[in-house]
JSON list of C-alpha atoms in Angstrom, two decimals:
[
{"chain": "A", "resi": 1313, "resn": "MET", "atom": "CA", "xyz": [220.97, 88.35, 83.03]},
{"chain": "A", "resi": 1314, "resn": "VAL", "atom": "CA", "xyz": [217.90, 86.53, 81.80]},
{"chain": "A", "resi": 1315, "resn": "SER", "atom": "CA", "xyz": [215.36, 85.47, 84.41]},
{"chain": "A", "resi": 1316, "resn": "MET", "atom": "CA", "xyz": [215.05, 81.76, 85.14]},
{"chain": "A", "resi": 1317, "resn": "GLN", "atom": "CA", "xyz": [211.37, 81.70, 84.19]},
{"chain": "A", "resi": 1318, "resn": "LEU", "atom": "CA", "xyz": [212.10, 83.14, 80.72]},
{"chain": "A", "resi": 1319, "resn": "LEU", "atom": "CA", "xyz": [215.05, 80.80, 80.28]},
{"chain": "A", "resi": 1320, "resn": "LYS", "atom": "CA", "xyz": [212.89, 77.76, 81.09]},
{"chain": "A", "resi": 1321, "resn": "ARG", "atom": "CA", "xyz": [210.22, 78.89, 78.63]},
{"chain": "A", "resi": 1322, "resn": "LEU", "atom": "CA", "xyz": [212.82, 79.42, 75.89]},
{"chain": "A", "resi": 1323, "resn": "ILE", "atom": "CA", "xyz": [214.26, 75.95, 76.48]},
{"chain": "A", "resi": 1324, "resn": "MET", "atom": "CA", "xyz": [210.83, 74.32, 76.33]},
{"chain": "A", "resi": 1325, "resn": "ALA", "atom": "CA", "xyz": [209.90, 76.25, 73.18]},
{"chain": "A", "resi": 1326, "resn": "ALA", "atom": "CA", "xyz": [213.13, 75.21, 71.45]},
{"chain": "A", "resi": 1327, "resn": "ILE", "atom": "CA", "xyz": [212.58, 71.56, 72.37]},
{"chain": "A", "resi": 1328, "resn": "ILE", "atom": "CA", "xyz": [208.96, 71.61, 71.16]},
{"chain": "A", "resi": 1329, "resn": "ILE", "atom": "CA", "xyz": [209.88, 73.32, 67.86]},
{"chain": "A", "resi": 1330, "resn": "SER", "atom": "CA", "xyz": [212.67, 70.80, 67.33]},
{"chain": "A", "resi": 1331, "resn": "TYR", "atom": "CA", "xyz": [210.32, 67.87, 67.94]},
{"chain": "A", "resi": 1332, "resn": "VAL", "atom": "CA", "xyz": [207.52, 69.22, 65.73]},
{"chain": "A", "resi": 1333, "resn": "ALA", "atom": "CA", "xyz": [209.89, 70.02, 62.85]},
{"chain": "A", "resi": 1334, "resn": "THR", "atom": "CA", "xyz": [211.43, 66.55, 63.00]},
{"chain": "A", "resi": 1335, "resn": "TYR", "atom": "CA", "xyz": [207.99, 64.92, 63.18]},
{"chain": "A", "resi": 1336, "resn": "LEU", "atom": "CA", "xyz": [206.69, 66.91, 60.20]},
{"chain": "A", "resi": 1337, "resn": "ASN", "atom": "CA", "xyz": [209.80, 65.94, 58.29]},
{"chain": "A", "resi": 1338, "resn": "GLN", "atom": "CA", "xyz": [209.07, 62.27, 58.99]},
{"chain": "A", "resi": 1339, "resn": "LEU", "atom": "CA", "xyz": [205.57, 62.79, 57.60]},
{"chain": "A", "resi": 1340, "resn": "GLY", "atom": "CA", "xyz": [207.08, 64.34, 54.47]},
{"chain": "A", "resi": 1341, "resn": "ILE", "atom": "CA", "xyz": [205.50, 67.76, 54.97]},
{"chain": "A", "resi": 1342, "resn": "LEU", "atom": "CA", "xyz": [208.80, 69.64, 55.43]},
{"chain": "A", "resi": 1343, "resn": "GLN", "atom": "CA", "xyz": [210.69, 67.98, 52.60]},
{"chain": "A", "resi": 1344, "resn": "TYR", "atom": "CA", "xyz": [211.47, 70.13, 49.57]},
{"chain": "A", "resi": 1345, "resn": "PRO", "atom": "CA", "xyz": [212.41, 68.54, 46.23]},
{"chain": "A", "resi": 1346, "resn": "PHE", "atom": "CA", "xyz": [215.25, 70.85, 45.19]},
{"chain": "A", "resi": 1347, "resn": "GLY", "atom": "CA", "xyz": [216.02, 69.49, 41.75]},
{"chain": "A", "resi": 1348, "resn": "ALA", "atom": "CA", "xyz": [213.47, 67.53, 39.76]},
{"chain": "A", "resi": 1349, "resn": "SER", "atom": "CA", "xyz": [216.09, 66.04, 37.45]},
{"chain": "A", "resi": 1350, "resn": "ASP", "atom": "CA", "xyz": [218.60, 65.35, 40.23]},
{"chain": "A", "resi": 1351, "resn": "GLY", "atom": "CA", "xyz": [216.14, 63.76, 42.61]},
{"chain": "A", "resi": 1352, "resn": "THR", "atom": "CA", "xyz": [217.62, 65.75, 45.47]},
{"chain": "A", "resi": 1353, "resn": "ILE", "atom": "CA", "xyz": [215.32, 66.24, 48.45]},
{"chain": "A", "resi": 1354, "resn": "TRP", "atom": "CA", "xyz": [216.15, 68.77, 51.15]},
{"chain": "A", "resi": 1355, "resn": "ASP", "atom": "CA", "xyz": [215.02, 67.63, 54.57]},
{"chain": "A", "resi": 1356, "resn": "ILE", "atom": "CA", "xyz": [214.16, 71.08, 55.87]},
{"chain": "A", "resi": 1357, "resn": "GLY", "atom": "CA", "xyz": [212.49, 69.60, 58.95]},
{"chain": "A", "resi": 1358, "resn": "SER", "atom": "CA", "xyz": [215.70, 67.84, 59.95]},
{"chain": "A", "resi": 1359, "resn": "ILE", "atom": "CA", "xyz": [217.68, 71.04, 59.50]},
{"chain": "A", "resi": 1360, "resn": "ILE", "atom": "CA", "xyz": [215.22, 73.05, 61.59]},
{"chain": "A", "resi": 1361, "resn": "GLY", "atom": "CA", "xyz": [215.10, 70.30, 64.21]},
{"chain": "A", "resi": 1362, "resn": "LEU", "atom": "CA", "xyz": [218.88, 70.21, 64.47]},
{"chain": "A", "resi": 1363, "resn": "VAL", "atom": "CA", "xyz": [219.19, 73.99, 64.74]},
{"chain": "A", "resi": 1364, "resn": "PHE", "atom": "CA", "xyz": [216.60, 74.22, 67.51]},
{"chain": "A", "resi": 1365, "resn": "ALA", "atom": "CA", "xyz": [218.11, 71.24, 69.34]},
{"chain": "A", "resi": 1366, "resn": "ILE", "atom": "CA", "xyz": [221.45, 73.07, 69.36]},
{"chain": "A", "resi": 1367, "resn": "ILE", "atom": "CA", "xyz": [219.70, 76.23, 70.59]},
{"chain": "A", "resi": 1368, "resn": "ALA", "atom": "CA", "xyz": [218.06, 74.24, 73.41]},
{"chain": "A", "resi": 1369, "resn": "ILE", "atom": "CA", "xyz": [221.43, 72.77, 74.44]},
{"chain": "A", "resi": 1370, "resn": "ARG", "atom": "CA", "xyz": [223.01, 76.22, 74.46]},
{"chain": "A", "resi": 1371, "resn": "LEU", "atom": "CA", "xyz": [220.16, 77.55, 76.60]},
{"chain": "A", "resi": 1372, "resn": "VAL", "atom": "CA", "xyz": [220.54, 74.68, 79.06]},
{"chain": "A", "resi": 1373, "resn": "LEU", "atom": "CA", "xyz": [224.20, 75.56, 79.42]},
{"chain": "A", "resi": 1374, "resn": "MET", "atom": "CA", "xyz": [223.19, 79.09, 80.41]},
{"chain": "A", "resi": 1375, "resn": "VAL", "atom": "CA", "xyz": [221.29, 77.81, 83.47]},
{"chain": "A", "resi": 1376, "resn": "PRO", "atom": "CA", "xyz": [223.38, 78.68, 86.52]},
{"chain": "A", "resi": 1377, "resn": "GLU", "atom": "CA", "xyz": [224.47, 75.83, 88.74]},
{"chain": "A", "resi": 1378, "resn": "LYS", "atom": "CA", "xyz": [223.46, 76.02, 92.37]},
{"chain": "A", "resi": 1379, "resn": "GLN", "atom": "CA", "xyz": [226.34, 75.87, 94.82]},
{"chain": "A", "resi": 1380, "resn": "PRO", "atom": "CA", "xyz": [226.09, 73.02, 97.34]},
{"chain": "A", "resi": 1381, "resn": "ALA", "atom": "CA", "xyz": [225.41, 74.25, 100.87]}
]
């Protein structure tokens, strides 16, 4: 079982990485023009942001619920 402190740090890191990747994508830094003739642009920042958002959600679901006293 993973300690709560490590789990909290992993959740925060995943949220921060997701935010930064999405922000850099909005600035156009993480966009890759795949085909010059096609005009296709891959939004790598959006893909990274989505993946790390899903990781953060999965980590939150691992947090044990406290039983009411």
